[in-house]
PDB file of C-alpha atoms in Angstrom:
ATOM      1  CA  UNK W1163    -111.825   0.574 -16.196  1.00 64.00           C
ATOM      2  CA  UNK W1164    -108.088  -0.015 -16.134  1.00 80.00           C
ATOM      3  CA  UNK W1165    -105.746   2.354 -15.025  1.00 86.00           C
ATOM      4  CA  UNK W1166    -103.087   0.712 -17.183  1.00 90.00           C
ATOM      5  CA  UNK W1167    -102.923  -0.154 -21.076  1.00 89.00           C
ATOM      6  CA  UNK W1168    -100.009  -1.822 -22.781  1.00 91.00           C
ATOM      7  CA  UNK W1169     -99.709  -0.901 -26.409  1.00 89.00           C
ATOM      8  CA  UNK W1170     -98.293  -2.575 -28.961  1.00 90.00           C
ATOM      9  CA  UNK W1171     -97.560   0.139 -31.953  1.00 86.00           C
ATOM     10  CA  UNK W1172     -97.879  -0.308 -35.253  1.00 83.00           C
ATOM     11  CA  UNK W1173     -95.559   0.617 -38.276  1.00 80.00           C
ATOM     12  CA  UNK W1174     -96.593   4.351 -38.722  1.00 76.00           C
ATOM     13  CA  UNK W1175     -93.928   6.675 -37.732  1.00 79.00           C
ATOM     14  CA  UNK W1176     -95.013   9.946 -36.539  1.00 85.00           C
ATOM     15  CA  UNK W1177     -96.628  11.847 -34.165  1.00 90.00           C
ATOM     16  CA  UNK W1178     -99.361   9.643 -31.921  1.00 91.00           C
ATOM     17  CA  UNK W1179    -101.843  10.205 -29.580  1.00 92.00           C
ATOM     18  CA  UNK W1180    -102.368   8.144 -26.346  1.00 93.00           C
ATOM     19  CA  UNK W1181    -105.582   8.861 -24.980  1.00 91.00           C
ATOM     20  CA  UNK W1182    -107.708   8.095 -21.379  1.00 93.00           C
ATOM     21  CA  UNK W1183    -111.124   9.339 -20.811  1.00 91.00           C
ATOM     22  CA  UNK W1184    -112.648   9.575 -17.389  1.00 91.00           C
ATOM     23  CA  UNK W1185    -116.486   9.365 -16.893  1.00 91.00           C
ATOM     24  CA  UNK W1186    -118.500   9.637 -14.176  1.00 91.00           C
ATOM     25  CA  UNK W1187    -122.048  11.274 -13.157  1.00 94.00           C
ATOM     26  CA  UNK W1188    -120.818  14.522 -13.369  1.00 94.00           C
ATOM     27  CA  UNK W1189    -119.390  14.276 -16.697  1.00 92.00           C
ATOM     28  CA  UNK W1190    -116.277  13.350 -18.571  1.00 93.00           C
ATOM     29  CA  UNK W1191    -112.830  14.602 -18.894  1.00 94.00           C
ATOM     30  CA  UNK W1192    -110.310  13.888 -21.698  1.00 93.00           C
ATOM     31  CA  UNK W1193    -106.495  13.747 -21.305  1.00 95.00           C
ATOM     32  CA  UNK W1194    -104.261  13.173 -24.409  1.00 94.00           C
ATOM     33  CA  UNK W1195    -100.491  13.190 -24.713  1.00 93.00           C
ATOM     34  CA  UNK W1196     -98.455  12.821 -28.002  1.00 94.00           C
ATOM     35  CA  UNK W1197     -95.580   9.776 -28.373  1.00 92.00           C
ATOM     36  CA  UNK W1198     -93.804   9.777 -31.040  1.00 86.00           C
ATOM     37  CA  UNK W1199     -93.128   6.889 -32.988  1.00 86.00           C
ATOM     38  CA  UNK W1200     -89.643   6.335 -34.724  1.00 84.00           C
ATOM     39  CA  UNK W1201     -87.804   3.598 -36.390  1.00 87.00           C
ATOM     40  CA  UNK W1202     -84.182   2.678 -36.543  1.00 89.00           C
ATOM     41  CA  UNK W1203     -81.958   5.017 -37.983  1.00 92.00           C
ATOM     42  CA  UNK W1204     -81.464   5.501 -41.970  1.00 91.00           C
ATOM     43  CA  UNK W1205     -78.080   3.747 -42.585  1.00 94.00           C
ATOM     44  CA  UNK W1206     -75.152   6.178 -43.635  1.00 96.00           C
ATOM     45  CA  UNK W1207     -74.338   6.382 -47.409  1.00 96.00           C
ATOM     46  CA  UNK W1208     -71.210   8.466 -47.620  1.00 97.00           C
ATOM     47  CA  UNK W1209     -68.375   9.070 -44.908  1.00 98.00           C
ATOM     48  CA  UNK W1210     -66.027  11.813 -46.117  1.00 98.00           C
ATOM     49  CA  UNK W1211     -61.743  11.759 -45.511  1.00 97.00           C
ATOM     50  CA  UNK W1212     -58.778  10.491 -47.441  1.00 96.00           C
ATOM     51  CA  UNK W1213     -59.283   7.110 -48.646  1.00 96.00           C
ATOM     52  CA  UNK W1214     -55.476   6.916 -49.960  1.00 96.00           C
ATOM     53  CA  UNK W1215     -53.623   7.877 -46.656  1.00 95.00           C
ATOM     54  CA  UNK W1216     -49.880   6.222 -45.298  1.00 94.00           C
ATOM     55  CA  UNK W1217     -48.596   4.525 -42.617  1.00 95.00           C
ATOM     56  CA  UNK W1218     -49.084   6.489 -39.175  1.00 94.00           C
ATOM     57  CA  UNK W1219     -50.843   9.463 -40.913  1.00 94.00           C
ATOM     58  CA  UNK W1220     -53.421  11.173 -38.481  1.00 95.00           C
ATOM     59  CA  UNK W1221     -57.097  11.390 -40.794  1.00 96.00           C
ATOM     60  CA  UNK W1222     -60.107  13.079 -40.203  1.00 97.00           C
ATOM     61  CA  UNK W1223     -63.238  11.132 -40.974  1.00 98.00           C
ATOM     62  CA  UNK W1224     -66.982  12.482 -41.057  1.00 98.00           C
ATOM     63  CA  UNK W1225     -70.354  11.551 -42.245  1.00 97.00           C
ATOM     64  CA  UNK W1226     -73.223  14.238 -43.023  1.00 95.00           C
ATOM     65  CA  UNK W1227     -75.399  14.044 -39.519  1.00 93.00           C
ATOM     66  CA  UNK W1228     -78.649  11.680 -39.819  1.00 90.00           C
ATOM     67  CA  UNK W1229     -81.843  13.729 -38.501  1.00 88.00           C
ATOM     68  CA  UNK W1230     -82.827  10.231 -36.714  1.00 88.00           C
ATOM     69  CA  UNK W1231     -79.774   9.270 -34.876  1.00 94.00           C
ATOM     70  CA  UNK W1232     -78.782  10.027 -31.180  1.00 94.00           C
ATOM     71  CA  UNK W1233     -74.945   8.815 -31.799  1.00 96.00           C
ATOM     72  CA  UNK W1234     -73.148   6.622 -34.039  1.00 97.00           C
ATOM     73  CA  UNK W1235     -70.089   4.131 -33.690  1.00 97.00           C
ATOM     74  CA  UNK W1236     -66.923   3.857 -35.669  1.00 98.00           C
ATOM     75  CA  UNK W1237     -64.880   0.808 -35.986  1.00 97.00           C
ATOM     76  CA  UNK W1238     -61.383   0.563 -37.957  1.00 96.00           C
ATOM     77  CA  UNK W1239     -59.777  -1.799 -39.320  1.00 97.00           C
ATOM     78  CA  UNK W1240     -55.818  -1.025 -40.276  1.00 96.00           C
ATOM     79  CA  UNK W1241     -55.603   1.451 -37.575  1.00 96.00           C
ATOM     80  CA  UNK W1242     -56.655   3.066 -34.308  1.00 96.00           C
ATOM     81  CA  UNK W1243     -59.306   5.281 -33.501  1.00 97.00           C
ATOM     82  CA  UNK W1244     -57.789   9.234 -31.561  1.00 96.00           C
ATOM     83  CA  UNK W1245     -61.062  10.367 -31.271  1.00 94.00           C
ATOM     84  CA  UNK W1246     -64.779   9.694 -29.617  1.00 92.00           C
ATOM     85  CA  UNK W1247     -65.959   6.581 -31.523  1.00 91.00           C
ATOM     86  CA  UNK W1248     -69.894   8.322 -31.036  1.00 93.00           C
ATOM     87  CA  UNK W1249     -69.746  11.727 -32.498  1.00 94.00           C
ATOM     88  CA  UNK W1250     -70.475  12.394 -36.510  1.00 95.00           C
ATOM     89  CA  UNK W1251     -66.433  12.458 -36.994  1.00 97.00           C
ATOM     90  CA  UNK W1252     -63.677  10.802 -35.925  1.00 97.00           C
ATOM     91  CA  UNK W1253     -59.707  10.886 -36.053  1.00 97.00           C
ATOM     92  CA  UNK W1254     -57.787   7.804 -36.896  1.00 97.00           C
ATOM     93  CA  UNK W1255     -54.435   6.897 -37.030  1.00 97.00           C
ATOM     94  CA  UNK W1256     -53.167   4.300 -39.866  1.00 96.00           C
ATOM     95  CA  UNK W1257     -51.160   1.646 -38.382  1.00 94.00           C
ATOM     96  CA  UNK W1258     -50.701  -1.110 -40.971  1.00 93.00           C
ATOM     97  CA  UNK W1259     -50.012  -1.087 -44.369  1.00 94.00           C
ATOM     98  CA  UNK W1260     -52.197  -2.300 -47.140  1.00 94.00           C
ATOM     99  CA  UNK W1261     -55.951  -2.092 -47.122  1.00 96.00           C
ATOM    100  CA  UNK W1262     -58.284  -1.272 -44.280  1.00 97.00           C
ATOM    101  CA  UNK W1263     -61.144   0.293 -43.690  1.00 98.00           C
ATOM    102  CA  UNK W1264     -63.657   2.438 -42.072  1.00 98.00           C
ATOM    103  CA  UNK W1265     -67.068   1.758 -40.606  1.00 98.00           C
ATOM    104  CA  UNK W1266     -69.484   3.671 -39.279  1.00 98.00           C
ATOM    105  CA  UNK W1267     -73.643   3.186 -38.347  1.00 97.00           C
ATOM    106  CA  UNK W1268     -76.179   5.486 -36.784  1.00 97.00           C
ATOM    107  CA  UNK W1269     -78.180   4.463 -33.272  1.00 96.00           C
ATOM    108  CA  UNK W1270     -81.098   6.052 -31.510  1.00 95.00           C
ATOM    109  CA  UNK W1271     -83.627   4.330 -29.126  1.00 92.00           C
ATOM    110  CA  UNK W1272     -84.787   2.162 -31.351  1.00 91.00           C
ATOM    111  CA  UNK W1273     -81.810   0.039 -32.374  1.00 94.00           C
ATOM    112  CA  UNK W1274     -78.739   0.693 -34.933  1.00 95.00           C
ATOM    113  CA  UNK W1275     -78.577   0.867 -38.674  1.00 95.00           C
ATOM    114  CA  UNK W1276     -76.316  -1.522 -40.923  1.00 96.00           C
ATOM    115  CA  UNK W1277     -73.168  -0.317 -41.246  1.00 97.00           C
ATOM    116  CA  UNK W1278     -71.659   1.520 -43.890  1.00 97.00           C
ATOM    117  CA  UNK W1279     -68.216   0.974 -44.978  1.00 98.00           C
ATOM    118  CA  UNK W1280     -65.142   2.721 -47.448  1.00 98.00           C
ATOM    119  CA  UNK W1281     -62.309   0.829 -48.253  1.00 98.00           C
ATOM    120  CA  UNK W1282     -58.653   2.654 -47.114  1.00 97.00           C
ATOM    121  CA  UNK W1283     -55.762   1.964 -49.242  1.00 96.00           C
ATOM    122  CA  UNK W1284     -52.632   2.623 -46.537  1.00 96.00           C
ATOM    123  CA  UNK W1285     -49.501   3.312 -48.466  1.00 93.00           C
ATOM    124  CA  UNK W1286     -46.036   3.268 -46.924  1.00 88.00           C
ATOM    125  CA  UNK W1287     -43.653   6.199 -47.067  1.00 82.00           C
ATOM    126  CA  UNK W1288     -40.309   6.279 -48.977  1.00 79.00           C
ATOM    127  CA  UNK W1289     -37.452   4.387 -46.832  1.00 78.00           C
ATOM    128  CA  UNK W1290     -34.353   6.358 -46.573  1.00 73.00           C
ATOM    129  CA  UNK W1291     -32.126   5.594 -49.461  1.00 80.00           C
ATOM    130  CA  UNK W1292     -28.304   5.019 -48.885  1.00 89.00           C
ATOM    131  CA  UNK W1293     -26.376   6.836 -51.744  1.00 89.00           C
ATOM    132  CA  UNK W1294     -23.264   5.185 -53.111  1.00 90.00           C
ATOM    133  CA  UNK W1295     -20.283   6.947 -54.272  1.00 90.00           C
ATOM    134  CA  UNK W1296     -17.438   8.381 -53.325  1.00 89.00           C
ATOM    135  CA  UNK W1297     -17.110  11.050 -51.167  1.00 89.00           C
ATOM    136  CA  UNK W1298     -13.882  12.800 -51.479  1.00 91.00           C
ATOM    137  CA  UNK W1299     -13.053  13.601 -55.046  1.00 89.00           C
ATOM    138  CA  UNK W1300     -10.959  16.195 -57.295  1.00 88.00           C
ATOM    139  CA  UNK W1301     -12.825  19.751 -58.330  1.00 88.00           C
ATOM    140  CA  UNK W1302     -13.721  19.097 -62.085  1.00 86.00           C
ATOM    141  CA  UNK W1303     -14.094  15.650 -62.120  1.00 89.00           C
ATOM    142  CA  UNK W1304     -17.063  13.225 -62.964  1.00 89.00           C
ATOM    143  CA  UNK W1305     -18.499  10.819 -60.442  1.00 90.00           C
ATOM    144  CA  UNK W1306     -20.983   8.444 -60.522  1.00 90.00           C
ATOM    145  CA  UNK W1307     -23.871   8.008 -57.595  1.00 89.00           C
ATOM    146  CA  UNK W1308     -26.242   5.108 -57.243  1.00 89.00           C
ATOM    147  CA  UNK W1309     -28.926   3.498 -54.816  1.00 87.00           C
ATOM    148  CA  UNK W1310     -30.389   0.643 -54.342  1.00 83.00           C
ATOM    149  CA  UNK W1311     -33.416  -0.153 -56.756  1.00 77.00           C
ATOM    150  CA  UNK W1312     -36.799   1.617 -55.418  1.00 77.00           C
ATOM    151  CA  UNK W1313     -40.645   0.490 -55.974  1.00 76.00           C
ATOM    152  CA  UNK W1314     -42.533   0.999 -58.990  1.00 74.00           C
ATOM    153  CA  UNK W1315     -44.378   3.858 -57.252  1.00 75.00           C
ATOM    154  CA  UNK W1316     -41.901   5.705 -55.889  1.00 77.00           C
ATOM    155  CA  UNK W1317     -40.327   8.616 -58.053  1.00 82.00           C
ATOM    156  CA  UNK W1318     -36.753   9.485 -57.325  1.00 82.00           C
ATOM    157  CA  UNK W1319     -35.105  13.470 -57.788  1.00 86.00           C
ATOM    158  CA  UNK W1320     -31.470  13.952 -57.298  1.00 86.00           C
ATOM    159  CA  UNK W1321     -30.277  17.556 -56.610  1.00 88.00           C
ATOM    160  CA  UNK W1322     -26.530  18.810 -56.343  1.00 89.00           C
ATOM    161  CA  UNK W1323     -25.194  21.822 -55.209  1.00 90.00           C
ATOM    162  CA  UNK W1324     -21.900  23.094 -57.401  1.00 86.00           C
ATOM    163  CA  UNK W1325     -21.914  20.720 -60.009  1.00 87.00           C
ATOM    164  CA  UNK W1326     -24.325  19.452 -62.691  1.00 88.00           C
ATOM    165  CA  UNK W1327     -26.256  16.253 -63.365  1.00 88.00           C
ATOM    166  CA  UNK W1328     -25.260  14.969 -66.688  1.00 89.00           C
ATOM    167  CA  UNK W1329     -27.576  12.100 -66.832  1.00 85.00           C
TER     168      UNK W1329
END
């Protein structure tokens, strides 16, 4: 007999046996050892973390862990990755505005699954706003303030201290 095999395995994942059996004329002895057989992982359905986040905000990205994966990989795109790209979260940092996105699949020995992406939408923060007015006037006296037009998303709150806002 052969002291060597070379299997090719079929599609049944699991628990196998590899077997050898030695004969001779005093008897026979069997030896069996289990391999188990696996498959690439299941691809990742859901990874968790602010999908509306702004413009150099630090965000915290995770997936539930697959039972079937050894390590996964991240990739970005809008933004830098802080963090191991291999573990089941990851901290990125947003670094253009607009829409990016996150991407993430799960590895083991046998290979790696699809990927699984989530859209980020990466808003910008409110630029400082230049008030216009004048700034030495008489006590009891009315005075107007204005600045430049802002974006449709942006909401704007004035506060005074020692007067009152008429309108």
């Amino acid at each position: 007999g052969n002291n060597c095999i070379t299997v090719n395995w079929g599609s049944l994942t699991g628990n196998q046996n590899v077997c050898v059996s030695a004969n001779n004329e005093c008897g026979k002895n069997d030896t069996c050892f289990t391999v188990e057989l696996k498959n690439k992982p299941v691809p990742i359905t859901s990874i968790y973390g602010n999908v509306n986040t702004c413009l150099l905000d630090t965000t915290k990205y995770w997936i539930t862990p697959s039972t079937d994966a050894i390590s996964y990989e991240w990739s970005i795109n809008g933004g830098k990755i802080l963090s191991s790209n291999t573990a089941d979260s990851v901290l990125v940092v947003w670094n253009n505005v607009g829409n990016g996105s996150i991407c993430i699949n799960a590895q083991n020995i046998c290979g790696k699954s699809v990927d699984f992406c989530q859209n980020i939408i990466i808003g910008e923060k409110p630029k400082l706003l230049p008030i216009n007015g004048k700034t030495s006037i008489c006590e009891k006296s009315t005075n107007t303030y204005t600045i430049a037009s802002i974006k449709s998303n942006e909401l704007i709150f004035w506060t005074v201290n020692n007067g009152t806002i008429i309108n």
